[in-house]
XYZ file of C-alpha atoms in Angstrom:
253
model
C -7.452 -0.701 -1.996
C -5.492 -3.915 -3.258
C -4.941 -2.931 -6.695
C -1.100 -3.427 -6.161
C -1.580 -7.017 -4.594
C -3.939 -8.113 -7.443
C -1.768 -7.042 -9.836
C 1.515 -9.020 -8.171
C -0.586 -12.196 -7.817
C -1.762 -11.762 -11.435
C 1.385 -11.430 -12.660
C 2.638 -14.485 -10.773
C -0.321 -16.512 -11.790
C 0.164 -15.947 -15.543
C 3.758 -16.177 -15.193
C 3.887 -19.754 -13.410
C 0.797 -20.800 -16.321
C 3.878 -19.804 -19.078
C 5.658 -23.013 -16.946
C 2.966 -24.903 -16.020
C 3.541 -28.389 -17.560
C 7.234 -27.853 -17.352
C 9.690 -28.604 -14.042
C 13.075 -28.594 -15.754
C 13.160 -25.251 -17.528
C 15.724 -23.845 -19.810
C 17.782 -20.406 -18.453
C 15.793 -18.954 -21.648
C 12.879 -20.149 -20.895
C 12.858 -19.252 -17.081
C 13.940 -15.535 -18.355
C 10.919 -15.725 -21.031
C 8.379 -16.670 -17.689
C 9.683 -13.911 -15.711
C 9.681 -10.826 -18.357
C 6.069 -11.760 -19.259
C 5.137 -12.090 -15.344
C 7.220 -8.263 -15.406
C 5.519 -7.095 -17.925
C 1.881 -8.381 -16.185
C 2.800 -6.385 -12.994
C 3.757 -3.564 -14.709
C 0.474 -3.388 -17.147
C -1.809 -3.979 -13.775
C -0.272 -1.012 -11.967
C -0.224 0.993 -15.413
C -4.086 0.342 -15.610
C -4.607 0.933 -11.662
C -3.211 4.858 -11.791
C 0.246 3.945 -10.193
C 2.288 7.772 -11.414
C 5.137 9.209 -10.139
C 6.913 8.003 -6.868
C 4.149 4.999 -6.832
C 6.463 3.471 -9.249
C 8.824 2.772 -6.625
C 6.533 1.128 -4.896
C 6.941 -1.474 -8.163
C 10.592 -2.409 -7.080
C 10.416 -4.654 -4.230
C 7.554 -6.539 -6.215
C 10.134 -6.655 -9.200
C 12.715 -7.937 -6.938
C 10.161 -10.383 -5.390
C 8.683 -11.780 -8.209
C 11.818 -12.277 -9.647
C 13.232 -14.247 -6.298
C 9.617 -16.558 -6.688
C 10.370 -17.284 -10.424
C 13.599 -18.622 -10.166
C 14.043 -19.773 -7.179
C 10.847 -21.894 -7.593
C 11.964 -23.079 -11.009
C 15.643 -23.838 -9.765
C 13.765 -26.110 -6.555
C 11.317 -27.711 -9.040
C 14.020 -28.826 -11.174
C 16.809 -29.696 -8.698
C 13.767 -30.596 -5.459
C 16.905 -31.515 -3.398
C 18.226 -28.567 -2.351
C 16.753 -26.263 0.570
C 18.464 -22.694 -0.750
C 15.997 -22.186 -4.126
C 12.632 -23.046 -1.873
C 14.079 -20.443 0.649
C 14.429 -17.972 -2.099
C 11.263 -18.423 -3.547
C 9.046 -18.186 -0.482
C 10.882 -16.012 0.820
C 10.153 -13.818 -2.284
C 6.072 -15.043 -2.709
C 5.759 -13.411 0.864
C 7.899 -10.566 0.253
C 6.061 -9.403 -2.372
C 2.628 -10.329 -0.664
C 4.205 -8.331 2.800
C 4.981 -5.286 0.630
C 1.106 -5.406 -1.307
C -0.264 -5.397 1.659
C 1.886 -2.965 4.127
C 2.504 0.076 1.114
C -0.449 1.585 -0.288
C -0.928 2.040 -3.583
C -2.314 5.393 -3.482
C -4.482 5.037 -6.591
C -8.171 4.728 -7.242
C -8.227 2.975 -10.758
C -10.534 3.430 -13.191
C -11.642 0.858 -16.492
C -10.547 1.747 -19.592
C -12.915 4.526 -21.421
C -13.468 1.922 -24.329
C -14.854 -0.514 -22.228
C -18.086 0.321 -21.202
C -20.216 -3.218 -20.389
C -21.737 -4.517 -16.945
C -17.970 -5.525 -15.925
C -17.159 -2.031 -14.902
C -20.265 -1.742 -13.185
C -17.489 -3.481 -10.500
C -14.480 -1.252 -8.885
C -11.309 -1.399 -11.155
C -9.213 -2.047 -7.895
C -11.622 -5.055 -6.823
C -11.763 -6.318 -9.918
C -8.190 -6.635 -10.504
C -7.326 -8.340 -6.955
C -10.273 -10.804 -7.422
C -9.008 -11.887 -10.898
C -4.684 -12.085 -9.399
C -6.363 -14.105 -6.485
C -7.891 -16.463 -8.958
C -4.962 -16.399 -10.792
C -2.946 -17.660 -8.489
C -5.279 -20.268 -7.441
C -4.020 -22.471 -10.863
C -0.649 -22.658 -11.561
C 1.015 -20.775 -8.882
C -1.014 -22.544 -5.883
C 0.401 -26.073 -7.563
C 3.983 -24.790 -7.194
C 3.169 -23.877 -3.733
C 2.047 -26.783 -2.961
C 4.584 -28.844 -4.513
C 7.141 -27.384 -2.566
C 5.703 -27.004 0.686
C 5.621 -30.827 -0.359
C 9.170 -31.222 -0.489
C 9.900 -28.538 2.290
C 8.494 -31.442 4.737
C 10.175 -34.456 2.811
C 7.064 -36.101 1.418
C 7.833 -36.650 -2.599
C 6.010 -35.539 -5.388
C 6.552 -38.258 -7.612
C 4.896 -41.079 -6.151
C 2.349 -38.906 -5.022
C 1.250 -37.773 -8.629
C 2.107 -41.281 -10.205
C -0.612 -42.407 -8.108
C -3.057 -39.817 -7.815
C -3.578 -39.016 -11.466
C -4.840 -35.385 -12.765
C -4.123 -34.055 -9.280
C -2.823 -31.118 -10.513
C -6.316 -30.024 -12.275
C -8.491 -31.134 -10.116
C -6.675 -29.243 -7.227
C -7.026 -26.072 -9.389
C -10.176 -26.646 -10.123
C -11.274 -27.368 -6.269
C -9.596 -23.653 -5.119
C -11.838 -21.898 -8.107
C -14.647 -23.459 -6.390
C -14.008 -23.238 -3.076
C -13.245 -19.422 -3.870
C -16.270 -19.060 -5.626
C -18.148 -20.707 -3.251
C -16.748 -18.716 -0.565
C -17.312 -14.916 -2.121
C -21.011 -15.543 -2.680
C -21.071 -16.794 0.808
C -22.086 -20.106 0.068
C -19.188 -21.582 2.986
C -21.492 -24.821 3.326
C -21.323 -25.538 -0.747
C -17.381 -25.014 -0.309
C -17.128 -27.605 2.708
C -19.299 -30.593 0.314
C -16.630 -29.805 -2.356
C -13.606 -30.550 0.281
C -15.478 -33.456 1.574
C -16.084 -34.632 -2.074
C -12.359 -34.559 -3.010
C -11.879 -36.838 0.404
C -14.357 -39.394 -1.100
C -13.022 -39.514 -4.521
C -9.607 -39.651 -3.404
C -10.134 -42.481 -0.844
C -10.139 -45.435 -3.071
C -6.515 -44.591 -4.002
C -5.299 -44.041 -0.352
C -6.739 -46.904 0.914
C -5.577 -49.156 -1.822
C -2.216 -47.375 -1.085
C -2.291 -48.350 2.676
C -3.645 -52.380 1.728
C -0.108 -52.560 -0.414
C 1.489 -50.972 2.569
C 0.508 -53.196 5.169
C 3.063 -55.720 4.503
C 5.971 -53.895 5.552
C 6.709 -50.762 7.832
C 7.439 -47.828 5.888
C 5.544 -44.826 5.544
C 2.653 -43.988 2.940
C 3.791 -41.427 0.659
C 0.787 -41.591 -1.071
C -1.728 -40.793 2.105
C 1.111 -37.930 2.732
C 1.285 -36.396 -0.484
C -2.801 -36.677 -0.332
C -3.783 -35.125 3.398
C -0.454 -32.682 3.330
C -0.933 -31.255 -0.420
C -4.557 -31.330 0.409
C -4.508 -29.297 3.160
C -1.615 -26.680 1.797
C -4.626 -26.488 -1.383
C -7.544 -25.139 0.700
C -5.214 -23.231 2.851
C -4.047 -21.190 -0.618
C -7.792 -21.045 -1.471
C -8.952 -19.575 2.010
C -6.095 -17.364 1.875
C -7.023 -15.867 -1.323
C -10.976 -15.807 0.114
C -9.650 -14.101 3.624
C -7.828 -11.312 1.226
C -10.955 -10.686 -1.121
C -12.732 -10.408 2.304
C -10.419 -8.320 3.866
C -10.480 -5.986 0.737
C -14.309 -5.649 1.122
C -14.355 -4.893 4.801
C -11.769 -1.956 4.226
C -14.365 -0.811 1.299
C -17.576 -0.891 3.313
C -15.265 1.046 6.689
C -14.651 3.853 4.235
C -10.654 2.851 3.885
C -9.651 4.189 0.200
């Protein structure tokens, strides 16, 4: 049912993993990140069925991802200016709007070649599950990051301090979405309150220094604000998988 939005946030989640490690990108090199994220979303919909007039369906996800790749690159690189944030959430939801609100018209079907205990599992399903844990990595960081600097709590301080946050936060939304499709929802709540525990050595040293003078705590901030904007990317990506299997077991093609 959500071949289409699998296939956009697949294509944005190996896109943004082309950029991963860099902010300040090259006009090349932010061209190079959005033709292979094009070329993604077009090879997902290829592999789904999309024929015909479905193709036009691919358009306002072109369009979209486009608006997410640079804008998000310009605001990463610039982090001042409102108008490139603007542009790329305003194209992330776009594209996630238009996923969700067109269907895709297509049942999908593996590859003949491939004929292991994979494809024992829907084509469709298994293409959204794999775009939502795409875009649990690199693409929930930018997210983050500048929903960050949407609410004027900086990023640099924050990941001076808190060292390998960008990892461990990827790592914590696999979980968490792991956790979550196999139902284990109590497993997914110790991680979250594990990631409080580890990280509270740092925030309270951060508040000790802080105590002297009256300013805020970027640090506690950047921890309980990009925290939060984290798990809600994860359960977002867990409410869509869920969503997709309620359709399947109602009958919805």
């Amino acid at each position: 049912m959500m071949a289409v939005l699998g296939a956009f946030l697949g294509a944005l989640g190996v896109s943004d993993l082309f950029r991963a490690s860099h902010d300040d990108t090259s006009t090349r090199r932010r061209i190079t990140v959005l033709v292979v994220g094009l070329g993604v979303l077009v090879l997902l919909l290829a592999a789904a069925g999309t024929t015909g007039t479905g193709w036009f369906l691919a358009i306002p996800l072109v369009l979209a991802l486009a608006a997410w790749t640079l804008g998000s690159a310009e605001a990463l690189a610039t982090r001042t200016r409102r108008a490139p944030r603007i542009v790329a959430f305003t194209g992330l939801g776009v594209g996630i709007a238009v996923s969700l609100l067109l269907t895709d018209g297509n049942t999908g079907e593996w590859p003949a070649i491939l004929s292991g205990p994979l494809t024992a599992i829907p084509y469709n399903r298994a293409v959204l599950v794999l775009g939502v844990a795409l875009a649990q990595l690199a693409t929930a960081n930018v997210i983050v990051r500048l929903t960050l600097e949407t609410v004027g709590v900086p990023t640099t301080p924050g990941e001076q301090r808190l060292k390998s946050g960008r990892v461990l936060g990827s790592m914590e939304r696999l979980f968490i979405l792991g956790l979550g499709m196999t139902g284990a929802f109590t497993a997914a709540a110790a991680v979250v309150a594990a990631k409080g525990l580890l990280r509270y050595p740092d925030v309270k040293a951060d508040h000790k220094a802080a105590a002297a003078g009256v300013r805020p705590n970027p640090v506690s901030e950047y921890f309980l604000i990009g925290s939060f904007a984290s798990w809600l990317v994860a359960v977002a990506g867990l409410a869509v998988v869920g969503l997709d299997a309620a359709a399947v077991d109602a009958g919805i093609p």
